[in-house]
């Protein structure tokens, strides 16, 4: 399936995924073919853009928009992604991130199958994919072991990497670097599943360990205990999911230097109302 630009937060990743898609469709397709279609005199312009050595100027940007035949909303999203990558001004970047987030929300990420998730539910699979998205994952398990902050054997890392490649959740690019070609993964919501439970339990356990192991300057843990009406549970879940989605849109950065985990737990601690049949039997006797 052709990559959809509105599911992306990084214009370069979109261009990379499109190039990989074209190569799978036609083994003879190349950056040279693409450059010719864009009306460029040399292949180096498009290859330098994709490799992060430069950003597209207005002329190339216009050619890309014409080449893809974007709708007005798609063009706006793509141009915002490019402007966001170019900008060094904090206020403007925040405005652009909100614009990108707004246009991205209209293209929800399809959840992966339960069968696929059952093969990658352990925490390190997600960490490896995110390292790959930043261009920081190599095939050297010894290096990766030092990158991960929680202990794993080199064999486990190697096996996990090989599985992700086999499942096409990681790929080796033309320079033999590991990349994550697909859009970010998501699972179905409010569906009981043992593997999803196991994943959350692992991440919650790692969060508990971080209380002791990670400096307060490097983490944020907030707790809030409140009374609530069960009639508002759906609204509460929607607020949490909206926050997580906005956090993802604003914070996700493939040019970053660390992989973080955001957990949000919301669960009951006490019952406010006890039914009569739940009351403990009285010790008093009727006379």
PDB file of C-alpha atoms in Angstrom:
ATOM      1  CA  UNK A   1       0.000   0.000   0.000  1.00  0.00           C
ATOM      2  CA  UNK A   2       1.278   3.474  -0.891  1.00  0.00           C
ATOM      3  CA  UNK A   3       2.344   5.376   2.261  1.00  0.00           C
ATOM      4  CA  UNK A   4      -0.174   8.011   3.359  1.00  0.00           C
ATOM      5  CA  UNK A   5       1.586  11.279   4.197  1.00  0.00           C
ATOM      6  CA  UNK A   6      -0.972  12.210   6.846  1.00  0.00           C
ATOM      7  CA  UNK A   7       0.037   9.258   8.999  1.00  0.00           C
ATOM      8  CA  UNK A   8       3.582  10.665   9.306  1.00  0.00           C
ATOM      9  CA  UNK A   9       5.232  13.055  11.753  1.00  0.00           C
ATOM     10  CA  UNK A  10       8.525  13.166   9.809  1.00  0.00           C
ATOM     11  CA  UNK A  11       8.630  14.116   6.124  1.00  0.00           C
ATOM     12  CA  UNK A  12      11.927  12.288   5.552  1.00  0.00           C
ATOM     13  CA  UNK A  13      10.482   9.049   6.906  1.00  0.00           C
ATOM     14  CA  UNK A  14       7.577   9.445   4.492  1.00  0.00           C
ATOM     15  CA  UNK A  15       9.985   9.914   1.555  1.00  0.00           C
ATOM     16  CA  UNK A  16      12.094   6.933   2.689  1.00  0.00           C
ATOM     17  CA  UNK A  17       9.052   4.690   3.018  1.00  0.00           C
ATOM     18  CA  UNK A  18       7.780   5.818  -0.383  1.00  0.00           C
ATOM     19  CA  UNK A  19      11.158   4.992  -1.952  1.00  0.00           C
ATOM     20  CA  UNK A  20      11.131   1.535  -0.339  1.00  0.00           C
ATOM     21  CA  UNK A  21       7.570   1.015  -1.583  1.00  0.00           C
ATOM     22  CA  UNK A  22       8.585   1.935  -5.158  1.00  0.00           C
ATOM     23  CA  UNK A  23      11.568  -0.435  -5.028  1.00  0.00           C
ATOM     24  CA  UNK A  24       9.314  -3.278  -3.932  1.00  0.00           C
ATOM     25  CA  UNK A  25       6.995  -2.463  -6.835  1.00  0.00           C
ATOM     26  CA  UNK A  26       9.815  -2.196  -9.394  1.00  0.00           C
ATOM     27  CA  UNK A  27      13.366  -3.428  -8.768  1.00  0.00           C
ATOM     28  CA  UNK A  28      14.647  -1.067 -11.490  1.00  0.00           C
ATOM     29  CA  UNK A  29      13.260   2.023  -9.768  1.00  0.00           C
ATOM     30  CA  UNK A  30      15.962   4.317  -8.337  1.00  0.00           C
ATOM     31  CA  UNK A  31      16.589   7.783  -6.933  1.00  0.00           C
ATOM     32  CA  UNK A  32      17.715   8.664 -10.453  1.00  0.00           C
ATOM     33  CA  UNK A  33      14.286   7.684 -11.795  1.00  0.00           C
ATOM     34  CA  UNK A  34      12.667   9.781  -9.097  1.00  0.00           C
ATOM     35  CA  UNK A  35      14.923  12.786  -9.710  1.00  0.00           C
ATOM     36  CA  UNK A  36      14.059  12.670 -13.424  1.00  0.00           C
ATOM     37  CA  UNK A  37      10.322  12.570 -12.619  1.00  0.00           C
ATOM     38  CA  UNK A  38      10.782  15.602 -10.363  1.00  0.00           C
ATOM     39  CA  UNK A  39      12.585  17.506 -13.097  1.00  0.00           C
ATOM     40  CA  UNK A  40      15.860  17.608 -11.162  1.00  0.00           C
ATOM     41  CA  UNK A  41      19.171  17.748 -12.989  1.00  0.00           C
ATOM     42  CA  UNK A  42      20.983  15.458 -10.535  1.00  0.00           C
ATOM     43  CA  UNK A  43      20.151  12.567  -8.210  1.00  0.00           C
ATOM     44  CA  UNK A  44      22.150  14.125  -5.368  1.00  0.00           C
ATOM     45  CA  UNK A  45      19.403  16.624  -4.467  1.00  0.00           C
ATOM     46  CA  UNK A  46      16.816  13.987  -3.530  1.00  0.00           C
ATOM     47  CA  UNK A  47      19.375  11.647  -1.920  1.00  0.00           C
ATOM     48  CA  UNK A  48      20.769  14.480   0.246  1.00  0.00           C
ATOM     49  CA  UNK A  49      17.252  15.382   1.387  1.00  0.00           C
ATOM     50  CA  UNK A  50      16.421  11.806   2.366  1.00  0.00           C
ATOM     51  CA  UNK A  51      19.801  11.292   4.061  1.00  0.00           C
ATOM     52  CA  UNK A  52      19.314  14.409   6.206  1.00  0.00           C
ATOM     53  CA  UNK A  53      22.023  16.513   4.573  1.00  0.00           C
ATOM     54  CA  UNK A  54      19.631  19.242   3.430  1.00  0.00           C
ATOM     55  CA  UNK A  55      15.963  20.233   3.322  1.00  0.00           C
ATOM     56  CA  UNK A  56      13.986  20.822   0.113  1.00  0.00           C
ATOM     57  CA  UNK A  57      13.823  24.402  -1.109  1.00  0.00           C
ATOM     58  CA  UNK A  58      10.577  25.863  -2.424  1.00  0.00           C
ATOM     59  CA  UNK A  59      11.183  24.659  -5.991  1.00  0.00           C
ATOM     60  CA  UNK A  60      11.828  21.033  -5.003  1.00  0.00           C
ATOM     61  CA  UNK A  61       9.020  21.197  -2.450  1.00  0.00           C
ATOM     62  CA  UNK A  62       6.624  22.328  -5.186  1.00  0.00           C
ATOM     63  CA  UNK A  63       7.868  19.504  -7.452  1.00  0.00           C
ATOM     64  CA  UNK A  64       7.279  16.929  -4.700  1.00  0.00           C
ATOM     65  CA  UNK A  65       3.749  18.212  -4.085  1.00  0.00           C
ATOM     66  CA  UNK A  66       3.006  17.993  -7.817  1.00  0.00           C
ATOM     67  CA  UNK A  67       4.615  14.547  -8.098  1.00  0.00           C
ATOM     68  CA  UNK A  68       2.522  13.047  -5.296  1.00  0.00           C
ATOM     69  CA  UNK A  69      -0.663  14.773  -6.420  1.00  0.00           C
ATOM     70  CA  UNK A  70      -1.520  15.714  -2.844  1.00  0.00           C
ATOM     71  CA  UNK A  71      -4.980  16.890  -1.896  1.00  0.00           C
ATOM     72  CA  UNK A  72      -5.076  20.355  -0.225  1.00  0.00           C
ATOM     73  CA  UNK A  73      -5.074  18.767   3.257  1.00  0.00           C
ATOM     74  CA  UNK A  74      -2.226  16.407   2.356  1.00  0.00           C
ATOM     75  CA  UNK A  75      -0.192  19.253   0.867  1.00  0.00           C
ATOM     76  CA  UNK A  76      -0.714  21.363   3.987  1.00  0.00           C
ATOM     77  CA  UNK A  77       0.380  18.466   6.198  1.00  0.00           C
ATOM     78  CA  UNK A  78       3.485  17.777   4.094  1.00  0.00           C
ATOM     79  CA  UNK A  79       4.500  21.444   3.951  1.00  0.00           C
ATOM     80  CA  UNK A  80       4.068  21.735   7.727  1.00  0.00           C
ATOM     81  CA  UNK A  81       6.293  18.686   8.241  1.00  0.00           C
ATOM     82  CA  UNK A  82       9.035  20.274   6.124  1.00  0.00           C
ATOM     83  CA  UNK A  83       8.660  23.658   7.849  1.00  0.00           C
ATOM     84  CA  UNK A  84       8.789  21.942  11.247  1.00  0.00           C
ATOM     85  CA  UNK A  85      12.021  20.159  10.360  1.00  0.00           C
ATOM     86  CA  UNK A  86      13.564  23.408   9.102  1.00  0.00           C
ATOM     87  CA  UNK A  87      12.548  25.626  12.021  1.00  0.00           C
ATOM     88  CA  UNK A  88      14.880  26.441  14.915  1.00  0.00           C
ATOM     89  CA  UNK A  89      12.473  28.827  16.630  1.00  0.00           C
ATOM     90  CA  UNK A  90      10.702  27.243  19.626  1.00  0.00           C
ATOM     91  CA  UNK A  91       7.418  29.164  19.379  1.00  0.00           C
ATOM     92  CA  UNK A  92       7.053  28.458  15.661  1.00  0.00           C
ATOM     93  CA  UNK A  93       7.925  24.784  16.153  1.00  0.00           C
ATOM     94  CA  UNK A  94       5.175  24.440  18.776  1.00  0.00           C
ATOM     95  CA  UNK A  95       2.632  26.047  16.430  1.00  0.00           C
ATOM     96  CA  UNK A  96       3.665  23.743  13.583  1.00  0.00           C
ATOM     97  CA  UNK A  97       3.544  20.668  15.835  1.00  0.00           C
ATOM     98  CA  UNK A  98      -0.036  21.495  16.773  1.00  0.00           C
ATOM     99  CA  UNK A  99      -0.927  21.962  13.097  1.00  0.00           C
ATOM    100  CA  UNK A 100       0.647  18.605  12.231  1.00  0.00           C
ATOM    101  CA  UNK A 101      -1.097  16.933  15.161  1.00  0.00           C
ATOM    102  CA  UNK A 102      -4.483  18.312  14.110  1.00  0.00           C
ATOM    103  CA  UNK A 103      -4.165  17.085  10.529  1.00  0.00           C
ATOM    104  CA  UNK A 104      -2.790  13.704  11.689  1.00  0.00           C
ATOM    105  CA  UNK A 105      -5.720  12.967  13.980  1.00  0.00           C
ATOM    106  CA  UNK A 106      -8.011  12.622  10.958  1.00  0.00           C
ATOM    107  CA  UNK A 107      -6.009   9.575   9.859  1.00  0.00           C
ATOM    108  CA  UNK A 108      -6.129   7.162  12.847  1.00  0.00           C
ATOM    109  CA  UNK A 109      -3.470   4.491  12.963  1.00  0.00           C
ATOM    110  CA  UNK A 110      -4.927   1.070  12.192  1.00  0.00           C
ATOM    111  CA  UNK A 111      -4.245  -1.369  15.048  1.00  0.00           C
ATOM    112  CA  UNK A 112      -1.938  -4.284  14.387  1.00  0.00           C
ATOM    113  CA  UNK A 113      -3.329  -7.797  14.591  1.00  0.00           C
ATOM    114  CA  UNK A 114      -3.365  -9.631  17.909  1.00  0.00           C
ATOM    115  CA  UNK A 115      -1.328 -12.410  16.297  1.00  0.00           C
ATOM    116  CA  UNK A 116       1.424  -9.977  15.287  1.00  0.00           C
ATOM    117  CA  UNK A 117       1.475  -8.296  18.691  1.00  0.00           C
ATOM    118  CA  UNK A 118       1.735 -11.708  20.385  1.00  0.00           C
ATOM    119  CA  UNK A 119       5.173 -12.050  18.766  1.00  0.00           C
ATOM    120  CA  UNK A 120       6.518  -8.658  19.887  1.00  0.00           C
ATOM    121  CA  UNK A 121       4.764  -7.869  23.187  1.00  0.00           C
ATOM    122  CA  UNK A 122       7.953  -7.818  25.279  1.00  0.00           C
ATOM    123  CA  UNK A 123       9.197  -4.322  26.117  1.00  0.00           C
ATOM    124  CA  UNK A 124      12.495  -4.499  24.250  1.00  0.00           C
ATOM    125  CA  UNK A 125      10.848  -4.982  20.839  1.00  0.00           C
ATOM    126  CA  UNK A 126       9.303  -1.504  21.090  1.00  0.00           C
ATOM    127  CA  UNK A 127      12.552   0.009  22.370  1.00  0.00           C
ATOM    128  CA  UNK A 128      14.502  -1.467  19.445  1.00  0.00           C
ATOM    129  CA  UNK A 129      12.000  -0.108  16.898  1.00  0.00           C
ATOM    130  CA  UNK A 130      12.236   3.375  18.369  1.00  0.00           C
ATOM    131  CA  UNK A 131      16.042   3.268  18.300  1.00  0.00           C
ATOM    132  CA  UNK A 132      15.741   2.342  14.626  1.00  0.00           C
ATOM    133  CA  UNK A 133      13.369   5.257  13.983  1.00  0.00           C
ATOM    134  CA  UNK A 134      16.099   7.575  15.309  1.00  0.00           C
ATOM    135  CA  UNK A 135      18.746   5.909  13.168  1.00  0.00           C
ATOM    136  CA  UNK A 136      20.516   4.698  16.326  1.00  0.00           C
ATOM    137  CA  UNK A 137      20.103   0.924  15.951  1.00  0.00           C
ATOM    138  CA  UNK A 138      22.901  -1.180  14.487  1.00  0.00           C
ATOM    139  CA  UNK A 139      23.259  -4.904  13.859  1.00  0.00           C
ATOM    140  CA  UNK A 140      25.918  -4.980  16.602  1.00  0.00           C
ATOM    141  CA  UNK A 141      24.127  -6.479  19.633  1.00  0.00           C
ATOM    142  CA  UNK A 142      27.010  -5.510  21.914  1.00  0.00           C
ATOM    143  CA  UNK A 143      26.467  -1.820  21.164  1.00  0.00           C
ATOM    144  CA  UNK A 144      22.679  -2.149  21.544  1.00  0.00           C
ATOM    145  CA  UNK A 145      23.130  -3.849  24.922  1.00  0.00           C
ATOM    146  CA  UNK A 146      24.934  -0.748  26.198  1.00  0.00           C
ATOM    147  CA  UNK A 147      22.177   1.512  24.830  1.00  0.00           C
ATOM    148  CA  UNK A 148      19.356  -0.289  26.657  1.00  0.00           C
ATOM    149  CA  UNK A 149      18.976   0.803  30.292  1.00  0.00           C
ATOM    150  CA  UNK A 150      17.545  -2.531  31.436  1.00  0.00           C
ATOM    151  CA  UNK A 151      19.573  -5.711  31.297  1.00  0.00           C
ATOM    152  CA  UNK A 152      19.252  -7.984  28.258  1.00  0.00           C
ATOM    153  CA  UNK A 153      21.644 -10.553  26.824  1.00  0.00           C
ATOM    154  CA  UNK A 154      23.244  -9.997  23.429  1.00  0.00           C
ATOM    155  CA  UNK A 155      21.568 -13.197  22.242  1.00  0.00           C
ATOM    156  CA  UNK A 156      18.116 -11.884  23.227  1.00  0.00           C
ATOM    157  CA  UNK A 157      18.798  -8.607  21.420  1.00  0.00           C
ATOM    158  CA  UNK A 158      20.010 -10.396  18.297  1.00  0.00           C
ATOM    159  CA  UNK A 159      16.994 -12.726  18.237  1.00  0.00           C
ATOM    160  CA  UNK A 160      14.585  -9.811  18.741  1.00  0.00           C
ATOM    161  CA  UNK A 161      16.226  -7.823  15.938  1.00  0.00           C
ATOM    162  CA  UNK A 162      16.054 -10.791  13.583  1.00  0.00           C
ATOM    163  CA  UNK A 163      12.376 -11.331  14.428  1.00  0.00           C
ATOM    164  CA  UNK A 164      11.541  -7.665  13.756  1.00  0.00           C
ATOM    165  CA  UNK A 165      13.273  -7.944  10.381  1.00  0.00           C
ATOM    166  CA  UNK A 166      11.415 -11.180   9.625  1.00  0.00           C
ATOM    167  CA  UNK A 167       8.100  -9.494  10.495  1.00  0.00           C
ATOM    168  CA  UNK A 168       9.077  -6.501   8.319  1.00  0.00           C
ATOM    169  CA  UNK A 169       8.925  -4.162  11.299  1.00  0.00           C
ATOM    170  CA  UNK A 170      12.603  -3.414  10.707  1.00  0.00           C
ATOM    171  CA  UNK A 171      14.491  -3.324   7.428  1.00  0.00           C
ATOM    172  CA  UNK A 172      18.089  -3.038   6.284  1.00  0.00           C
ATOM    173  CA  UNK A 173      18.425  -0.021   4.006  1.00  0.00           C
ATOM    174  CA  UNK A 174      20.807   0.352   1.077  1.00  0.00           C
ATOM    175  CA  UNK A 175      23.602   1.294   3.515  1.00  0.00           C
ATOM    176  CA  UNK A 176      22.887  -1.783   5.669  1.00  0.00           C
ATOM    177  CA  UNK A 177      21.457   0.346   8.483  1.00  0.00           C
ATOM    178  CA  UNK A 178      18.403  -0.808  10.417  1.00  0.00           C
ATOM    179  CA  UNK A 179      15.323   1.343   9.821  1.00  0.00           C
ATOM    180  CA  UNK A 180      11.692   1.123  10.918  1.00  0.00           C
ATOM    181  CA  UNK A 181       9.752   1.543   7.640  1.00  0.00           C
ATOM    182  CA  UNK A 182       6.204   1.345   8.943  1.00  0.00           C
ATOM    183  CA  UNK A 183       4.061   3.866  10.807  1.00  0.00           C
ATOM    184  CA  UNK A 184       4.081   3.684  14.628  1.00  0.00           C
ATOM    185  CA  UNK A 185       2.293   0.631  16.031  1.00  0.00           C
ATOM    186  CA  UNK A 186      -0.920   0.672  18.038  1.00  0.00           C
ATOM    187  CA  UNK A 187      -3.139  -2.000  19.560  1.00  0.00           C
ATOM    188  CA  UNK A 188      -6.906  -2.260  19.861  1.00  0.00           C
ATOM    189  CA  UNK A 189      -8.445  -0.416  22.815  1.00  0.00           C
ATOM    190  CA  UNK A 190     -10.613  -1.952  25.543  1.00  0.00           C
ATOM    191  CA  UNK A 191     -10.076  -5.487  24.202  1.00  0.00           C
ATOM    192  CA  UNK A 192      -8.977  -8.027  26.874  1.00  0.00           C
ATOM    193  CA  UNK A 193      -5.770  -9.692  25.704  1.00  0.00           C
ATOM    194  CA  UNK A 194      -3.137 -11.591  27.702  1.00  0.00           C
ATOM    195  CA  UNK A 195      -0.229 -10.263  25.638  1.00  0.00           C
ATOM    196  CA  UNK A 196      -1.352  -6.648  26.003  1.00  0.00           C
ATOM    197  CA  UNK A 197      -1.681  -7.233  29.759  1.00  0.00           C
ATOM    198  CA  UNK A 198       1.826  -8.711  29.850  1.00  0.00           C
ATOM    199  CA  UNK A 199       3.221  -5.717  27.942  1.00  0.00           C
ATOM    200  CA  UNK A 200       1.631  -3.234  30.364  1.00  0.00           C
ATOM    201  CA  UNK A 201       2.833  -5.232  33.373  1.00  0.00           C
ATOM    202  CA  UNK A 202       6.397  -5.157  32.036  1.00  0.00           C
ATOM    203  CA  UNK A 203       6.304  -1.410  31.408  1.00  0.00           C
ATOM    204  CA  UNK A 204       4.753  -0.705  34.824  1.00  0.00           C
ATOM    205  CA  UNK A 205       7.489  -2.823  36.416  1.00  0.00           C
ATOM    206  CA  UNK A 206      10.173  -0.841  34.562  1.00  0.00           C
ATOM    207  CA  UNK A 207       8.496   2.388  35.700  1.00  0.00           C
ATOM    208  CA  UNK A 208       8.649   1.187  39.321  1.00  0.00           C
ATOM    209  CA  UNK A 209      12.360   0.420  38.921  1.00  0.00           C
ATOM    210  CA  UNK A 210      12.970   3.892  37.476  1.00  0.00           C
ATOM    211  CA  UNK A 211      11.835   5.468  40.769  1.00  0.00           C
ATOM    212  CA  UNK A 212      15.089   4.252  42.331  1.00  0.00           C
ATOM    213  CA  UNK A 213      17.363   4.007  39.307  1.00  0.00           C
ATOM    214  CA  UNK A 214      16.645   7.181  37.339  1.00  0.00           C
ATOM    215  CA  UNK A 215      17.399  10.738  38.476  1.00  0.00           C
ATOM    216  CA  UNK A 216      14.350  12.947  39.075  1.00  0.00           C
ATOM    217  CA  UNK A 217      15.807  15.274  36.425  1.00  0.00           C
ATOM    218  CA  UNK A 218      15.432  12.483  33.855  1.00  0.00           C
ATOM    219  CA  UNK A 219      11.900  11.306  34.702  1.00  0.00           C
ATOM    220  CA  UNK A 220       8.461  12.554  35.694  1.00  0.00           C
ATOM    221  CA  UNK A 221       6.100  10.540  37.900  1.00  0.00           C
ATOM    222  CA  UNK A 222       2.800  12.095  38.949  1.00  0.00           C
ATOM    223  CA  UNK A 223       0.136  10.562  41.179  1.00  0.00           C
ATOM    224  CA  UNK A 224      -3.403  11.770  41.797  1.00  0.00           C
ATOM    225  CA  UNK A 225      -5.930  10.096  44.110  1.00  0.00           C
ATOM    226  CA  UNK A 226      -9.473  11.455  43.716  1.00  0.00           C
ATOM    227  CA  UNK A 227     -13.126  10.489  44.199  1.00  0.00           C
ATOM    228  CA  UNK A 228     -14.926   9.997  40.890  1.00  0.00           C
ATOM    229  CA  UNK A 229     -18.324   9.067  39.509  1.00  0.00           C
ATOM    230  CA  UNK A 230     -18.322   5.892  37.444  1.00  0.00           C
ATOM    231  CA  UNK A 231     -20.688   7.685  35.070  1.00  0.00           C
ATOM    232  CA  UNK A 232     -17.656   9.755  34.008  1.00  0.00           C
ATOM    233  CA  UNK A 233     -15.337   6.809  33.314  1.00  0.00           C
ATOM    234  CA  UNK A 234     -15.781   7.038  29.558  1.00  0.00           C
ATOM    235  CA  UNK A 235     -15.042  10.773  29.631  1.00  0.00           C
ATOM    236  CA  UNK A 236     -11.959  10.146  31.781  1.00  0.00           C
ATOM    237  CA  UNK A 237     -10.629   7.567  29.309  1.00  0.00           C
ATOM    238  CA  UNK A 238     -11.214   9.916  26.384  1.00  0.00           C
ATOM    239  CA  UNK A 239      -9.290  12.696  28.168  1.00  0.00           C
ATOM    240  CA  UNK A 240      -6.361  10.363  28.865  1.00  0.00           C
ATOM    241  CA  UNK A 241      -6.275   9.103  25.270  1.00  0.00           C
ATOM    242  CA  UNK A 242      -6.457  12.654  23.917  1.00  0.00           C
ATOM    243  CA  UNK A 243      -3.542  13.663  26.145  1.00  0.00           C
ATOM    244  CA  UNK A 244      -1.481  10.646  25.030  1.00  0.00           C
ATOM    245  CA  UNK A 245      -2.197  11.427  21.371  1.00  0.00           C
ATOM    246  CA  UNK A 246      -1.232  15.098  21.761  1.00  0.00           C
ATOM    247  CA  UNK A 247       1.885  14.158  23.753  1.00  0.00           C
ATOM    248  CA  UNK A 248       2.904  11.772  20.975  1.00  0.00           C
ATOM    249  CA  UNK A 249       2.401  14.413  18.284  1.00  0.00           C
ATOM    250  CA  UNK A 250       4.391  17.083  20.137  1.00  0.00           C
ATOM    251  CA  UNK A 251       7.204  14.981  21.624  1.00  0.00           C
ATOM    252  CA  UNK A 252       7.905  12.279  19.008  1.00  0.00           C
ATOM    253  CA  UNK A 253      11.241  13.234  17.431  1.00  0.00           C
ATOM    254  CA  UNK A 254      13.179  10.908  15.142  1.00  0.00           C
ATOM    255  CA  UNK A 255      16.144  13.284  15.478  1.00  0.00           C
ATOM    256  CA  UNK A 256      16.124  12.723  19.251  1.00  0.00           C
ATOM    257  CA  UNK A 257      18.779  11.198  21.498  1.00  0.00           C
ATOM    258  CA  UNK A 258      16.792   8.930  23.847  1.00  0.00           C
ATOM    259  CA  UNK A 259      13.845   6.522  23.928  1.00  0.00           C
ATOM    260  CA  UNK A 260      11.289   7.177  26.686  1.00  0.00           C
ATOM    261  CA  UNK A 261       8.179   5.326  27.827  1.00  0.00           C
ATOM    262  CA  UNK A 262       4.957   7.117  28.815  1.00  0.00           C
ATOM    263  CA  UNK A 263       2.596   5.087  31.000  1.00  0.00           C
ATOM    264  CA  UNK A 264      -0.784   6.315  32.228  1.00  0.00           C
ATOM    265  CA  UNK A 265      -2.523   4.207  34.878  1.00  0.00           C
ATOM    266  CA  UNK A 266      -6.085   4.943  35.981  1.00  0.00           C
ATOM    267  CA  UNK A 267      -7.752   2.383  38.248  1.00  0.00           C
ATOM    268  CA  UNK A 268     -10.029   2.078  41.327  1.00  0.00           C
ATOM    269  CA  UNK A 269      -8.642   1.964  44.883  1.00  0.00           C
ATOM    270  CA  UNK A 270     -11.862   1.791  46.914  1.00  0.00           C
ATOM    271  CA  UNK A 271     -15.613   1.317  46.564  1.00  0.00           C
ATOM    272  CA  UNK A 272     -17.698   4.288  47.636  1.00  0.00           C
ATOM    273  CA  UNK A 273     -20.978   2.359  47.849  1.00  0.00           C
ATOM    274  CA  UNK A 274     -21.458  -1.060  49.433  1.00  0.00           C
ATOM    275  CA  UNK A 275     -24.637  -2.995  48.578  1.00  0.00           C
ATOM    276  CA  UNK A 276     -26.624  -4.621  51.383  1.00  0.00           C
ATOM    277  CA  UNK A 277     -25.718  -8.143  50.224  1.00  0.00           C
ATOM    278  CA  UNK A 278     -22.022  -7.168  50.392  1.00  0.00           C
ATOM    279  CA  UNK A 279     -22.211  -6.160  54.073  1.00  0.00           C
ATOM    280  CA  UNK A 280     -20.520  -8.421  56.607  1.00  0.00           C
ATOM    281  CA  UNK A 281     -22.969 -10.380  58.778  1.00  0.00           C
ATOM    282  CA  UNK A 282     -23.719  -8.840  62.170  1.00  0.00           C
ATOM    283  CA  UNK A 283     -22.536 -10.564  65.357  1.00  0.00           C
ATOM    284  CA  UNK A 284     -25.679  -9.420  67.190  1.00  0.00           C
ATOM    285  CA  UNK A 285     -28.416 -11.965  67.844  1.00  0.00           C
ATOM    286  CA  UNK A 286     -32.118 -11.245  67.682  1.00  0.00           C
ATOM    287  CA  UNK A 287     -34.019 -12.043  70.855  1.00  0.00           C
TER     288      UNK A 287
END
